[in-house]
Every structure is written in structure tokens, then in C-alpha cells.
Coordinates of C-alpha atoms and ligand atoms in Angstrom, one line a residue:
X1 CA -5.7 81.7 -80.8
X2 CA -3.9 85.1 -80.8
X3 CA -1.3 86.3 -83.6
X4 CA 2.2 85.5 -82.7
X5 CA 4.5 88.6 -83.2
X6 CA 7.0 86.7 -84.6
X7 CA 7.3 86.9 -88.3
X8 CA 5.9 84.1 -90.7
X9 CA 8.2 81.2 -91.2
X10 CA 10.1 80.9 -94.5
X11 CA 8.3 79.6 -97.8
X12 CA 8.7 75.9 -97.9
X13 CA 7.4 72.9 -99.1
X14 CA 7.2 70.3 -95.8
X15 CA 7.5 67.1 -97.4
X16 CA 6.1 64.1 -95.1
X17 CA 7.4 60.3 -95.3
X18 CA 4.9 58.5 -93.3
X19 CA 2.0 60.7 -94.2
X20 CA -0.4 58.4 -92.8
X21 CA 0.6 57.5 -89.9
X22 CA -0.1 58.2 -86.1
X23 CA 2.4 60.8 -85.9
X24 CA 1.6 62.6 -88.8
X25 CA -2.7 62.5 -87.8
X26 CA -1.9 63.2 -84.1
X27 CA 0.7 65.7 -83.6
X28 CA 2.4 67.1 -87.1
X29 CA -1.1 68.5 -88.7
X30 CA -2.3 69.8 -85.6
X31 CA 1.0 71.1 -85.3
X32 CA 0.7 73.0 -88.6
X33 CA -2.9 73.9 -87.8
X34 CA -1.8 75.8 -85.1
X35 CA 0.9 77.5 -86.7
X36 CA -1.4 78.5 -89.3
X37 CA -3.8 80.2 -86.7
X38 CA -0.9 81.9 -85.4
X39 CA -0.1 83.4 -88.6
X40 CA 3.2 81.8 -88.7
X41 CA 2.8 79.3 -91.4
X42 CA 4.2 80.9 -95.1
X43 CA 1.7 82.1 -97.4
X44 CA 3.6 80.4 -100.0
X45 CA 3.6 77.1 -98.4
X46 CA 2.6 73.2 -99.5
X47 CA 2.0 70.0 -97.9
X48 CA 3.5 67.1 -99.9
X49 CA 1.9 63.9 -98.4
X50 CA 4.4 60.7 -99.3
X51 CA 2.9 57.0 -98.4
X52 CA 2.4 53.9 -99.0
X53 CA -1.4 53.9 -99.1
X54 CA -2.6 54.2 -102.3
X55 CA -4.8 57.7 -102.2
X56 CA -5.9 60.6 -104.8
X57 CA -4.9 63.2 -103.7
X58 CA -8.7 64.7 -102.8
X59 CA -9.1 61.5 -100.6
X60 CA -5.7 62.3 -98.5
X61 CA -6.9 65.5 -97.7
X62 CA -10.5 64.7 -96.7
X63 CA -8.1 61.9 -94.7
X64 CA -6.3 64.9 -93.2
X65 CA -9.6 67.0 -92.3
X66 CA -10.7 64.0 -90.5
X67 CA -7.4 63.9 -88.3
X68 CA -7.6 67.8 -87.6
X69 CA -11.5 67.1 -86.5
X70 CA -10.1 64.2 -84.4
X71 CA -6.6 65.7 -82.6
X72 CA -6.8 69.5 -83.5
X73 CA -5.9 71.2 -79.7
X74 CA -8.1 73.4 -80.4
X75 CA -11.7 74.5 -82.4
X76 CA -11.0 74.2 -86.0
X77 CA -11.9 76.9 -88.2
X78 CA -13.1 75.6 -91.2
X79 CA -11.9 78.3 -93.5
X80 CA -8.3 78.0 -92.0
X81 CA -8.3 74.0 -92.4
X82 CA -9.7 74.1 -95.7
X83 CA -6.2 76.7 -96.7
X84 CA -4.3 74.1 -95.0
X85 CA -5.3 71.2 -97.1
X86 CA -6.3 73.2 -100.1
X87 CA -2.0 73.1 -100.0
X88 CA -2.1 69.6 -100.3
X89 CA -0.4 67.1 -102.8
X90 CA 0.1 63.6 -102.5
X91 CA 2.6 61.1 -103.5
X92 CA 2.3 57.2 -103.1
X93 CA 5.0 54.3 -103.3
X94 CA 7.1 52.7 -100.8
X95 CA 10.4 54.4 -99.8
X96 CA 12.4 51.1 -100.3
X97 CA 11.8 52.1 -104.2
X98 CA 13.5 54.7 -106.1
X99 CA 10.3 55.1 -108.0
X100 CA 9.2 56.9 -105.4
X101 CA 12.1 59.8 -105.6
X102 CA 11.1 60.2 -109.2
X103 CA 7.2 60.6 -108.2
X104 CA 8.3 63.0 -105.6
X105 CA 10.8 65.3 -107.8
X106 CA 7.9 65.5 -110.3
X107 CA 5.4 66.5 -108.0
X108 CA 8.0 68.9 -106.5
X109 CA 8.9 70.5 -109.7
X110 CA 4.9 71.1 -110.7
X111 CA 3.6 72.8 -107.2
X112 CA 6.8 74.7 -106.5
X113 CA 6.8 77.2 -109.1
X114 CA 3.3 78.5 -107.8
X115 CA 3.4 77.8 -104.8
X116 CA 6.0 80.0 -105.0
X117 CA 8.2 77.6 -101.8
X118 CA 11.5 79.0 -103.8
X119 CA 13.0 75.7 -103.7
X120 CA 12.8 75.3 -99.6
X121 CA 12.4 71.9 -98.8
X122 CA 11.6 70.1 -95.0
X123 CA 11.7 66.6 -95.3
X124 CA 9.9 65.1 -92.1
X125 CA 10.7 61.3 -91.7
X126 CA 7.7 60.8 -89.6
X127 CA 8.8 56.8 -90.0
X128 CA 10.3 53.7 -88.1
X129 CA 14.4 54.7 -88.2
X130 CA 15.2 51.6 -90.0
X131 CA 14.1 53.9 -92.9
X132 CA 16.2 56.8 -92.0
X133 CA 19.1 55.9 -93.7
X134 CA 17.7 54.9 -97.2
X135 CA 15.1 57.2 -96.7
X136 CA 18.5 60.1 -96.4
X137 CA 20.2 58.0 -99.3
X138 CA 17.7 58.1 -101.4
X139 CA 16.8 61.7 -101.2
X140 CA 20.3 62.7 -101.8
X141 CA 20.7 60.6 -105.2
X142 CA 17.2 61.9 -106.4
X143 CA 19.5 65.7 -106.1
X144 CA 16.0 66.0 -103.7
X145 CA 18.4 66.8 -100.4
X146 CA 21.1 68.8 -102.1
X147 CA 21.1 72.7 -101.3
X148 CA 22.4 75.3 -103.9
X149 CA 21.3 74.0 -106.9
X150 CA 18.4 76.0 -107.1
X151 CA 19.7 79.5 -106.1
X152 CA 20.8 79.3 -102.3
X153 CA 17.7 77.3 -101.3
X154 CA 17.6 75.2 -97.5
X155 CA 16.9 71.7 -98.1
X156 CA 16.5 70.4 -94.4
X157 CA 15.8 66.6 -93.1
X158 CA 13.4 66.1 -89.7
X159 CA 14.3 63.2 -88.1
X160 CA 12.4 61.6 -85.2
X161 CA 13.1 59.1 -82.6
X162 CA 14.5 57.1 -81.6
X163 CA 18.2 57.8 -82.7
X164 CA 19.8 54.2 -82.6
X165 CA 19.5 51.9 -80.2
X166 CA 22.4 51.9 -78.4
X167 CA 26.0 53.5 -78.6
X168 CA 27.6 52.0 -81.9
X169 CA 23.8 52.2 -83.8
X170 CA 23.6 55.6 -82.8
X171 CA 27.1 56.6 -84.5
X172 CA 26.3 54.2 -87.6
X173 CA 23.4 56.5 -88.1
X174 CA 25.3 59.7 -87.6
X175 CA 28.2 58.7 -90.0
X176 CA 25.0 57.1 -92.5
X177 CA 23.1 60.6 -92.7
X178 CA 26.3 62.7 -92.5
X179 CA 27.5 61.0 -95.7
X180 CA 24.7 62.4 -97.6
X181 CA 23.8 65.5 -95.8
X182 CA 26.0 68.4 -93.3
X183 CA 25.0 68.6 -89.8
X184 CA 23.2 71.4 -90.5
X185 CA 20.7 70.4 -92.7
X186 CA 19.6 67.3 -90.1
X187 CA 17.4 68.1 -87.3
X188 CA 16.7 65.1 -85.0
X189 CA 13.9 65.6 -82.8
X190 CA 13.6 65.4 -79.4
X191 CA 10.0 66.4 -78.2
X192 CA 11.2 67.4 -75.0
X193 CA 12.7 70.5 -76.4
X194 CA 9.6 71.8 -78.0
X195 CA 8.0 71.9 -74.0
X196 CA 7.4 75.4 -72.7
X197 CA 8.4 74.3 -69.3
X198 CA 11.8 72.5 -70.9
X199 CA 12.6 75.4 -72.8
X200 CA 12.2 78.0 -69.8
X201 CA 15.1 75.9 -67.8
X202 CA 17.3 78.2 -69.7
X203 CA 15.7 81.5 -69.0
X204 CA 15.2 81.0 -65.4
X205 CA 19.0 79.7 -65.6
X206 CA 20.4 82.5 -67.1
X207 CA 17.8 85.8 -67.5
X208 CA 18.1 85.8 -63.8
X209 CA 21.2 86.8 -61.8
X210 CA 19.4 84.8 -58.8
X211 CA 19.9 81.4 -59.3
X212 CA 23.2 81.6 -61.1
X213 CA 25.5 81.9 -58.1
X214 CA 24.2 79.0 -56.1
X215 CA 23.6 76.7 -59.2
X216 CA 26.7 74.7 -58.2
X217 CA 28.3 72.1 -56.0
X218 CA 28.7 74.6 -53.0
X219 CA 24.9 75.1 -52.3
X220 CA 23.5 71.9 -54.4
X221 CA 23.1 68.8 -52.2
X222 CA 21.9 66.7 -55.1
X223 CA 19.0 66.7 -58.2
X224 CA 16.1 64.5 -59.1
X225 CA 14.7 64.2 -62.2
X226 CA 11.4 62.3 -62.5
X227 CA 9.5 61.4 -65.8
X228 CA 6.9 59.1 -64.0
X229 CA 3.7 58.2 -66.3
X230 CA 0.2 56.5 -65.7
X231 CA 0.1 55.2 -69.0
X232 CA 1.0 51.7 -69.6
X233 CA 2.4 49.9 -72.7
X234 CA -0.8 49.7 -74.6
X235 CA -0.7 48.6 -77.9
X236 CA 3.5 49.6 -78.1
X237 CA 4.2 46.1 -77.3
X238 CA 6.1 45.4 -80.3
X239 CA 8.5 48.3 -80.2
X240 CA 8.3 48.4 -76.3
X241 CA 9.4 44.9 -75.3
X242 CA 12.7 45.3 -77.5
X243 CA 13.5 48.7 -76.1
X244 CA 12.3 49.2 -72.7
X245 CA 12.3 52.1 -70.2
X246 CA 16.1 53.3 -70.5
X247 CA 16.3 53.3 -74.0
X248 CA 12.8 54.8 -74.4
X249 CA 13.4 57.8 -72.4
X250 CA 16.9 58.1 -70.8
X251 CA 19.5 59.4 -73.3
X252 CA 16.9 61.5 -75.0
X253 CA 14.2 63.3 -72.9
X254 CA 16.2 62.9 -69.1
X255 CA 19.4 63.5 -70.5
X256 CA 18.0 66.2 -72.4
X257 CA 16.7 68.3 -68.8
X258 CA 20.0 66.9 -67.7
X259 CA 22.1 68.8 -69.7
X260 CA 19.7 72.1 -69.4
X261 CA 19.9 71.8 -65.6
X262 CA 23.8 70.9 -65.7
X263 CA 25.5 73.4 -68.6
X264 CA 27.8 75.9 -68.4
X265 CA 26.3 79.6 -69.2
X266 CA 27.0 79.4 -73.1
X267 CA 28.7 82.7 -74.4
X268 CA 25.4 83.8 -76.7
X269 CA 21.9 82.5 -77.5
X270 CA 22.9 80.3 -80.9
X271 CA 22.5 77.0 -81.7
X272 CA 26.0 75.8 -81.4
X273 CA 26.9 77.7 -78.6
X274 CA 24.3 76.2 -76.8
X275 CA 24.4 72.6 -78.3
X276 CA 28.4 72.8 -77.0
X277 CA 27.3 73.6 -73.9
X278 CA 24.9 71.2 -73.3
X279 CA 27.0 68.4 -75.5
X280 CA 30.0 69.3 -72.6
X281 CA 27.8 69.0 -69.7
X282 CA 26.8 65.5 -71.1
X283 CA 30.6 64.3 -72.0
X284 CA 31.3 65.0 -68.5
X285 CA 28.9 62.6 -66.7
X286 CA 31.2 59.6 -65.9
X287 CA 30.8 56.3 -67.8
X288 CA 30.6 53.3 -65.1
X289 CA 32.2 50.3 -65.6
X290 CA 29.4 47.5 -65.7
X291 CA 29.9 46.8 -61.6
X292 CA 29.6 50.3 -61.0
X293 CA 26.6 50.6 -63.4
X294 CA 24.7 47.4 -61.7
X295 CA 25.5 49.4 -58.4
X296 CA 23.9 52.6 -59.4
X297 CA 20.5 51.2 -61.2
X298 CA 17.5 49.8 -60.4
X299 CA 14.8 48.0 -63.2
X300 CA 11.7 47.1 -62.7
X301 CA 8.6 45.8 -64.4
X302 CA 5.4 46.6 -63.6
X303 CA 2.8 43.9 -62.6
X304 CA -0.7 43.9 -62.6
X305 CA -2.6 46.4 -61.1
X306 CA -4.3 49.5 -61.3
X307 CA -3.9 52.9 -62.3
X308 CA -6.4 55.4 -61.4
X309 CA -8.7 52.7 -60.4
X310 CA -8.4 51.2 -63.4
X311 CA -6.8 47.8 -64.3
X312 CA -4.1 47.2 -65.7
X313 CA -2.8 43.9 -66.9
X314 CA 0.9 42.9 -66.1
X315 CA 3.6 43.9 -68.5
X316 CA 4.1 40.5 -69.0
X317 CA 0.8 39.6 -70.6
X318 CA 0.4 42.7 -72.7
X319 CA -0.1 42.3 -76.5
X320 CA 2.8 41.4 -78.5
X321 CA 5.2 40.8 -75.3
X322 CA 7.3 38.2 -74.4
X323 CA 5.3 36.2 -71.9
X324 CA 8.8 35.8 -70.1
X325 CA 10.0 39.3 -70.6
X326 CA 13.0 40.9 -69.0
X327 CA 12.2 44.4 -70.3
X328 CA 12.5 47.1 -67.8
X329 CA 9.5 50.1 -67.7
X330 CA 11.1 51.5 -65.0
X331 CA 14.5 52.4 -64.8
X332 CA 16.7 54.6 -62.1
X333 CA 19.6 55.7 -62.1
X334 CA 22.9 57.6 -59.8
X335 CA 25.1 59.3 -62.5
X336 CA 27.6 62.0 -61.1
X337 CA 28.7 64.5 -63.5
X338 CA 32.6 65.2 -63.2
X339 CA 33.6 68.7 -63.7
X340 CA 34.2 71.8 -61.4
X341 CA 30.6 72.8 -61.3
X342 CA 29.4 69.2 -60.0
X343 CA 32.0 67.3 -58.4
X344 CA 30.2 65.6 -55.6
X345 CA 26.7 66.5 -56.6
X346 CA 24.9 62.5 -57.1
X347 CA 22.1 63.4 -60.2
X348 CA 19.3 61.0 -59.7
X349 CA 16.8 59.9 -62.3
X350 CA 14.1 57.7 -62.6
X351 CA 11.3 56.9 -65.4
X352 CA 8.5 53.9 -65.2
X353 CA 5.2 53.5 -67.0
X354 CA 1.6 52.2 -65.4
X355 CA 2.8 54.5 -62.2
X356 CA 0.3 56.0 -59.6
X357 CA 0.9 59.8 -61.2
X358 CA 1.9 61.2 -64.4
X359 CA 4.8 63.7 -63.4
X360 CA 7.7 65.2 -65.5
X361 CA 10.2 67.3 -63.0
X362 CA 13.4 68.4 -61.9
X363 CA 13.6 68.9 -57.9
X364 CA 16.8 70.7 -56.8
X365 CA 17.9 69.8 -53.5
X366 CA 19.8 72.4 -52.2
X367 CA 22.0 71.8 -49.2
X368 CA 20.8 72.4 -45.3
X369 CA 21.7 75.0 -43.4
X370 CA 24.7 74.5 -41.6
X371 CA 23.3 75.0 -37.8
X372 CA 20.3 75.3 -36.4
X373 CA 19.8 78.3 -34.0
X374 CA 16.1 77.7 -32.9
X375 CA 16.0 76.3 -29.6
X376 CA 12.8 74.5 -30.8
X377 CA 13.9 72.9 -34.1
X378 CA 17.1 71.4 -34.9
X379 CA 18.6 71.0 -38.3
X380 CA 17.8 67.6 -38.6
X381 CA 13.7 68.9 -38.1
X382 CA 14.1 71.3 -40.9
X383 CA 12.5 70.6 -43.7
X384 CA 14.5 70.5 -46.9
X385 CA 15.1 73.4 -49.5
X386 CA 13.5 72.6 -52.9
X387 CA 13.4 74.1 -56.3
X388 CA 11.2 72.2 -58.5
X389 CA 10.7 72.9 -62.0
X390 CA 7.2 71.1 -62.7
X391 CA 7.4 70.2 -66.7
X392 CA 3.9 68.6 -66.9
X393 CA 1.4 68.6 -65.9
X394 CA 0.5 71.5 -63.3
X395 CA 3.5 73.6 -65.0
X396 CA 5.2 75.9 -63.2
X397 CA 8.3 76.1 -60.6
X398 CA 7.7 76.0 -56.7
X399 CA 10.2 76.6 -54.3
X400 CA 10.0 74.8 -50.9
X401 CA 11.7 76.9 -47.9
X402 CA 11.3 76.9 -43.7
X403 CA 8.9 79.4 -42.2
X404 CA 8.2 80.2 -38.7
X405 CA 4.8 78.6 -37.4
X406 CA 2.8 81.2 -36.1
X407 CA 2.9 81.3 -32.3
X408 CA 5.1 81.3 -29.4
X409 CA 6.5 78.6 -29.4
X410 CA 9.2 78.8 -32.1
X411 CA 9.2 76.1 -34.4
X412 CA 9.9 75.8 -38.8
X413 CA 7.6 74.4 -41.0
X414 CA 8.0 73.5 -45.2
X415 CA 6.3 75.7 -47.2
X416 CA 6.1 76.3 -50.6
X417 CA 6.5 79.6 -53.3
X418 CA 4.7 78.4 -56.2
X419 CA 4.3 80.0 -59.9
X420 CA 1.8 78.3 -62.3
X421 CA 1.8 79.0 -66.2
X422 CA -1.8 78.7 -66.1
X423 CA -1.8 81.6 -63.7
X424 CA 0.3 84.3 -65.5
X425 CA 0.3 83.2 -69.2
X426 CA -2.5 82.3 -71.3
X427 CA -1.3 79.8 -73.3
X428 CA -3.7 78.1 -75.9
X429 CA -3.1 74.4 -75.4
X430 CA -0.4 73.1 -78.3
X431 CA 1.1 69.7 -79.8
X432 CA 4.6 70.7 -78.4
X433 CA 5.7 70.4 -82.3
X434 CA 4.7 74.3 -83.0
X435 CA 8.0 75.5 -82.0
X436 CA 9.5 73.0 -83.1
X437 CA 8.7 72.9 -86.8
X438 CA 8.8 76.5 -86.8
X439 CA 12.0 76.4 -85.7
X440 CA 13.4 74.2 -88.3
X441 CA 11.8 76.4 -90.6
X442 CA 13.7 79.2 -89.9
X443 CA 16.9 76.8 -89.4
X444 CA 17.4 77.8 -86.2
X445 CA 18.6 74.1 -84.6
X446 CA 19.1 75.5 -80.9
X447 CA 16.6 72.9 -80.2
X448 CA 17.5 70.1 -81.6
X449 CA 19.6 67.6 -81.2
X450 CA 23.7 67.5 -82.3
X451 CA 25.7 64.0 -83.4
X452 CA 28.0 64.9 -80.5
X453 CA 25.3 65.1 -77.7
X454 CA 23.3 62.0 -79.1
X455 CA 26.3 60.1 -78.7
X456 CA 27.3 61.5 -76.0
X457 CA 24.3 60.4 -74.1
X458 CA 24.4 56.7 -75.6
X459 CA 28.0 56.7 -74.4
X460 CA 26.1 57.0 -70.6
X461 CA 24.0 54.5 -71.5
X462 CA 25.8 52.5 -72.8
X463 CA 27.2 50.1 -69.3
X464 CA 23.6 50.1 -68.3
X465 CA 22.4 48.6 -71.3
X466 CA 25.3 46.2 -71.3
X467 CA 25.0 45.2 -67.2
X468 CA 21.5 44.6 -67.6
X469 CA 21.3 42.7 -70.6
X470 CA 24.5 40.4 -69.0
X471 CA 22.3 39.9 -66.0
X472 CA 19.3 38.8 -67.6
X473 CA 16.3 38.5 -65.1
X474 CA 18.5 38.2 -62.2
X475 CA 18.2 41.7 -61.6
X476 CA 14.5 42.9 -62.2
X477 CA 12.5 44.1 -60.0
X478 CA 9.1 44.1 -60.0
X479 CA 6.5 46.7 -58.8
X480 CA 2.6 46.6 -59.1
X481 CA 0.6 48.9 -61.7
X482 CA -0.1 51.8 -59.9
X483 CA 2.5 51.9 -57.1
X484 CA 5.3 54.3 -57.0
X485 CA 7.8 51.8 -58.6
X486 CA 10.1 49.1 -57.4
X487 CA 10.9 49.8 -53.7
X488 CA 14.6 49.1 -54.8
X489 CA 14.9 52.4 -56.6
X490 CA 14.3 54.3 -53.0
X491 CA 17.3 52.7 -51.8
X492 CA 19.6 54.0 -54.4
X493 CA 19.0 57.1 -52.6
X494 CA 18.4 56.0 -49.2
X495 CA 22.2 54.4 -48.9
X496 CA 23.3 58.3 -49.6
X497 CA 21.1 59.5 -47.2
X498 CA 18.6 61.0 -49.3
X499 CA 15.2 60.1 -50.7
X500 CA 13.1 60.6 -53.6
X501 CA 10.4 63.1 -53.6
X502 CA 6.7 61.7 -53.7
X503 CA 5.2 61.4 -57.1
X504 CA 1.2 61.7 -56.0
Ligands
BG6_1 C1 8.1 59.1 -76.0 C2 8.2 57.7 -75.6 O1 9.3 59.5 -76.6 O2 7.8 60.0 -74.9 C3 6.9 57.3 -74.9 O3 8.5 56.8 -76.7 C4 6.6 58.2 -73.8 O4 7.1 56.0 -74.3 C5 6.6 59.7 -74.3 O5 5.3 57.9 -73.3 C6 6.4 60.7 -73.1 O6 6.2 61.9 -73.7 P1 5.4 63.0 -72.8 O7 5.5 64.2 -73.7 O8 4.0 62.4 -72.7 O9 6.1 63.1 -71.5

């Protein structure tokens, strides 16, 4: 993995509550492994491990070489993974006790003065958000959370998803965390943002004078954004079945490409600048009323099936769900976004699990040409015009345009410009949580996410969640494991005229 030219990050200490867990095995230490071979990990850096397992601390850190053997994106270099852990400390207790605070100041107090972190602190709730709040609470009465105190040192709190579960949740846990910590200290995850291909939607949007001028409702006919996956529930039963498909993935990661694709140029690269942006571009997209939100959704549920030719049991008889289940893992939805930019311009989106393709894009449909002068072809043979930004996999951006066949006879046909990543930039393959972390090291928060533009997006959600939940099973659809989705969803499109693109 090459050096980054960026300079190391600042010296912290990154403190992690659920140290043992999936998250922390999978992506965070891999995560940290990388940044370390990139040479942007601090020197003076440590690792405080906080869990409910009872470990030495040796034992955690053979427990963490294990992980990096097991999920490391890369070859690990055993000199470079025995730095990382040789950074390691380790605190036990449950975070329900204030025992555990005390444990953690101590430990804090004894490695920071040589490991020289300067009082920087990253608290990484890497837990179930029930513990969010006391997890916040408790940090601030321990003085753990508080910045200042120890000579204009950051003391910043990671938190993942999901925020809340629904519009009033959501703002609970804003006002909860903002009680006992500024906005500016909380960074709430969405993994979305840490993507390559997410991030780039806002150079090719605005380090280019090309797209600019027709980014608007005068050449856009409409936008699709597609987050389809192969997987299927798994062994997520238990969180799945009470959150389902809209809550899972809607006001976080599609709202998130949402409000990339549909922002306003901010005035300068910053944070807030571009958090208002994207937070407008969000408050803009008109709340339905529950009729109008029935109208302009489709659910579904997937049935058995299989998925790459293997089987897949039904939803319905997965572990740990309701046998009678009304959970959606698929959801579409219309939304139109009401300002001067959009007006007019129906933004389609759609997201279901155990599909026949994994595929994360945007497709911009822009609008036909307004005659036909080939005597061969008429407008209604054209093929469409297509910019889609492919996040994953195969990343990269194609645009889809009408070129002459060959011959004499004169007649269009679609073709496609097509850039790849893989082609131009050699990336090393990543966690998506590099930049991330880094980031928050360097409290730079331009990708994360605000109160204002979480709740913003619950606000959308909101009459969905409502209409859905008041009509019960009535309106589930169902669609085998494998297929494409429920053929419902195409006719959300199909009664404007329009039709989704083709996920396989
Ligand atoms: C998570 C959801 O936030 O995102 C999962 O909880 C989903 O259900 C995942 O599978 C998708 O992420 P990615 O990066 O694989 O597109």
C-alpha cells in the first residue's frame, strides 16, 4: 500500500465501546490497519479496547491479531500489526455501570502521558444505539467528553447507525447527545460517505464546468437511485424484522446520494457549508400526506428463491422472524423535491435484499431531444440519455448517448462512454472507514452527518413509515429471492411513463 501525501492524523487516543464486536473485528481495525500502512495513523497514538468480556489485556490483542488475520483488505505486515496492537489497552465492565467510567479515566490518565495523545480523545460507540445516550451521559459526568480542561484538547464522540428509528426517536437522540456534548464534537456515521464513488458525486458535480449547467429541471427528465443487494437477511433477523428495508437504508445511505445528487453548489469546501447544502436539498423534498405516501410506495418481501443459484429461504422463515411478518426488504419510492432547481423532476428510489444483482447507483435520465430529424429513426426509437454514477461494484460513471449505426441506412443506436476506477486509479482495496476515521481525526465533519439533515430525512420518512404500518399486510407485495423485486415497484414508474433501469 503506497504512502498517502496527506499528513499524519492528530495524536489521539481512539477509545472503542463494543471492542469486541463484529464491527470493531470487521471493519474498524482493518480500518486502522490501513491507515497505519498509509502512514496516516499518529505516532503518538493508542487503542483503548472497552467491553464487556472479561480479557487481559495481552489476550485482547492476540484477539485483535486474529481479526486483522481474518478481515485485513489487505496482506498484513507483521511488524506494522504488532505497532498497532503493541498500542493496545483494555478496559472491561458494562457501560450500564459507572464503574466502568472510573476504569476508563484511570487507564486514560496512565497511557496518555506516554503515549504522548495530548489529551485527544475519539470515542467510537461501535454498540446497539440504545446505548448511545447513557453511553454520551456517562462519558460527560466521568469529565471523559469534556474539551478544555486539559489545555485545548478535542474530545470527539463516533456514533454509528442507525440514528433513531423514526422521526420523534431521531430528535430524542439529537436533543439526548446535544445536552452533554456541541454538535461539533458528535460525528454520526454514515458509511456511505466514506465510499470513493459517493464522495466523487461532488467533484464531478462541481470540479467540472460540464455538468453544472444542465444539472437542473430544464434538461433532467427524472433520477433513479438503486441500492439493490444479493444478500439476504442472514442471521440480522432480530434487528431486521423490527426495521425493515426503509428504515435500514432510506433516510441514511439513499438520502444521503440524494442530497449529493440534488444540492445547491455550496459557497466553499467546509463542513457546514456543505452539510447546509445538502441539509436544504433534503428539507425541500415534500412530505406526503399518508394517501399520497401509499400512492407513491411500493413494499415487498422476498420469498423463497435463489440468488446466484443458490437458495434462499423465504423472509418469512428466516431465523429470529416473525413467521407472519409484515416487514418490507424492499421498498420504492416517488419523492419530488420542491425547489427551483427540481420542480417537476419525480426522484425515484428503490432498495430490496436477496435481489438477482448487487448494484448501488444513480442513473440520470436526462430529457429527449425535442425532434427527431432522421428520416430513419423517430424520437420515440431513440434510445434514452443516461448518466450513471456506478457506486459499487464495477465503479465508475458511464454515460449512455445515440450514435449513428454504421451504414447507409441512417439509423441511432444506445451506446455507452464508460470510465472505470479500476482503469485509471490504483486503488488498494479499503474498509470504506479509512477516510472516515481519518477524518474525524482531523475534525473535519464534511462527511458526516448534521442533527438538521438526520432529521430532515426522518421527516421524509416519516408518512411512509406511518401508511405502511396503518395498512398492515394489506399492502405487501411479494417477490421471489432472486428476481428483480415486486413487479409493483415498475409501475410507480410505468404510470409516469418511465421505467426503471435493469439491475443484472
Ligand atoms: C447497512 C445496512 O447500513 O448497509 C445493511 O444495515 C446493508 O442492511 C448495508 O446491507 C449495505 O452497505 P453496502 O456498503 O454493502 O452497500
Amino acid at each position: 500500500m503506497t504512502q498517502s501525501h496527506a499528513p499524519a492524523a492528530d495524536p489521539c487516543c481512539f477509545v472503542i465501546f463494543g471492542a469486541s464486536g463484529d464491527l470493531t473485528s470487521r471493519l474498524l481495525l482493518p480500518a486502522l490497519y490501513n491507515l497505519a500502512a498509509t502512514g496516516l495513523l499518529p505516532e503518538r497514538f493508542a487503542i483503548v479496547g472497552v467491553a464487556r468480556s472479561v480479557h487481559t489485556a495481552d489476550e485482547f490483542r492476540q484477539e485483535l491479531l486474529d481479526a486483522l488475520q481474518a478481515h485485513a483488505t489487505q496482506d498484513v505486515d507483521p511488524q506494522l500489526a504488532e505497532w498497532l496492537v503493541a498500542h493496545v489497552a483494555y478496559v472491561s465492565g458494562s457501560v450500564d455501570d459507572p464503574e466502568t467510567f472510573s476504569k476508563l479515566t484511570a487507564t486514560l490518565e496512565e497511557i496518555e502521558p506516554t503515549a504522548g495523545t495530548q489529551g485527544n480523545r475519539l470515542f467510537y460507540l461501535a454498540m446497539p444505539p440504545d446505548t448511545f445516550e447513557p453511553i454520551a451521559r456517562h462519558l460527560a459526568r466521568a469529565g471523559l467528553s469534556q474539551e478544555g480542561n486539559s489545555g485545548g484538547s478535542w474530545r470527539r464522540v463516533v456514533v454509528e447507525k442507525p440514528f433513531g428509528r423514526d422521526l420523534a426517536s431521531a430528535r430524542a437522540l439529537n436533543r439526548a447527545l446535544l445536552e452533554v456534548l456541541t454538535e461539533d464534537q458528535i460525528y454520526r456515521i454514515d458509511h456511505y460517505l466514506g465510499k470513493e464513488t459517493v464522495q466523487n458525486i461532488l467533484l464531478l458535480r462541481f470540479a467540472n464546468g460540464l455538468f453544472e449547467p444542465i444539472w437542473n429541471r430544464n434538461h433532467i427528465d427524472h433520477v433513479q437511485i438503486t441500492v439493490a443487494e444479493t444478500v439476504n437477511v442472514e442471521r440480522r433477523g432480530r434487528f431486521y424484522d423490527r426495521t425493515g428495508a426503509l428504515r435500514d437504508m432510506v433516510p441514511n445511505h439513499l438520502f444521503q446520494l440524494l442530497a449529493l445528487i440534488a444540492m445547491e453548489p455550496p459557497a466553499r469546501f467546509e463542513a457546514e457549508r456543505v452539510r447546509n447544502a445538502k441539509a436544504e436539498a433534503l428539507e425541500a423534498i415534500r412530505i406526503p400526506g399518508e394517501a399520497e405516501a401509499l400512492a407513491n410506495s411500493v413494499r415487498g418481501q422476498y420469498r423463497a428463491g435463489r440468488v446466484h443459484d443458490e437458495p434462499v429461504v423465504a423472509y418469512r422463515d428466516a431465523e429470529h422472524v416473525a413467521p407472519s411478518s409484515v416487514t418490507e426488504t424492499y421498498a420504492a419510492l416517488r419523492l419530488e423535491v420542491d425547489n427551483w432547481r427540481w420542480a417537476g423532476v419525480p426522484f425515484y428510489l428503490r432498495t430490496g435484499k436477496a435481489l438477482s444483482a448487487r448494484r448501488t447507483e444513480v442513473a440520470i435520465k436526462f430529457k429527449q431531444a425535442p425532434i427527431s430529424m432522421f428520416e430513419q429513426t423517430s424520437v420515440d426509437h431513440l434510445g434514452q440519455n443516461f448518466l450513471v454514477l456506478r457506486i459499487q461494484p464495477n465503479e465508475g460513471i458511464t454515460l449512455r448517448f445515440n450514435a449513428k449505426v454504421p451504414g447507409p441506412v441512417l439509423a441511432a443506436e444506445s451506446v455507452d462512454m464508460t470510465f472505470k476506477y479500476k482503469d485509471h486509479f490504483d486503488v488498494a482495496p479499503s474498509t470504506g472507514y479509512e477516510t472516515l476515521i481519518y477524518d474525524c481525526m482531523m475534525g473535519d465533519a464534511l462527511h458526516f452527518q448534521r442533527a438538521d439533515g438526520v432529521e430532515a430525512g426522518w421527516a421524509v420518512v416519516q408518512p411512509f413509515l406511518d401508511a405502511w404500518a396503518r395498512d398492515g399486510a394489506k399492502g405487501l407485495e411479494f417477490y421471489p429471492a432472486g428476481s428483480s423485486g415486486p413487479e409493483e415497484a415498475g409501475f410507480l414508474l410505468a404510470r409516469d411513463g418511465r421505467r426503471w433501469r435493469t439491475i443484472d
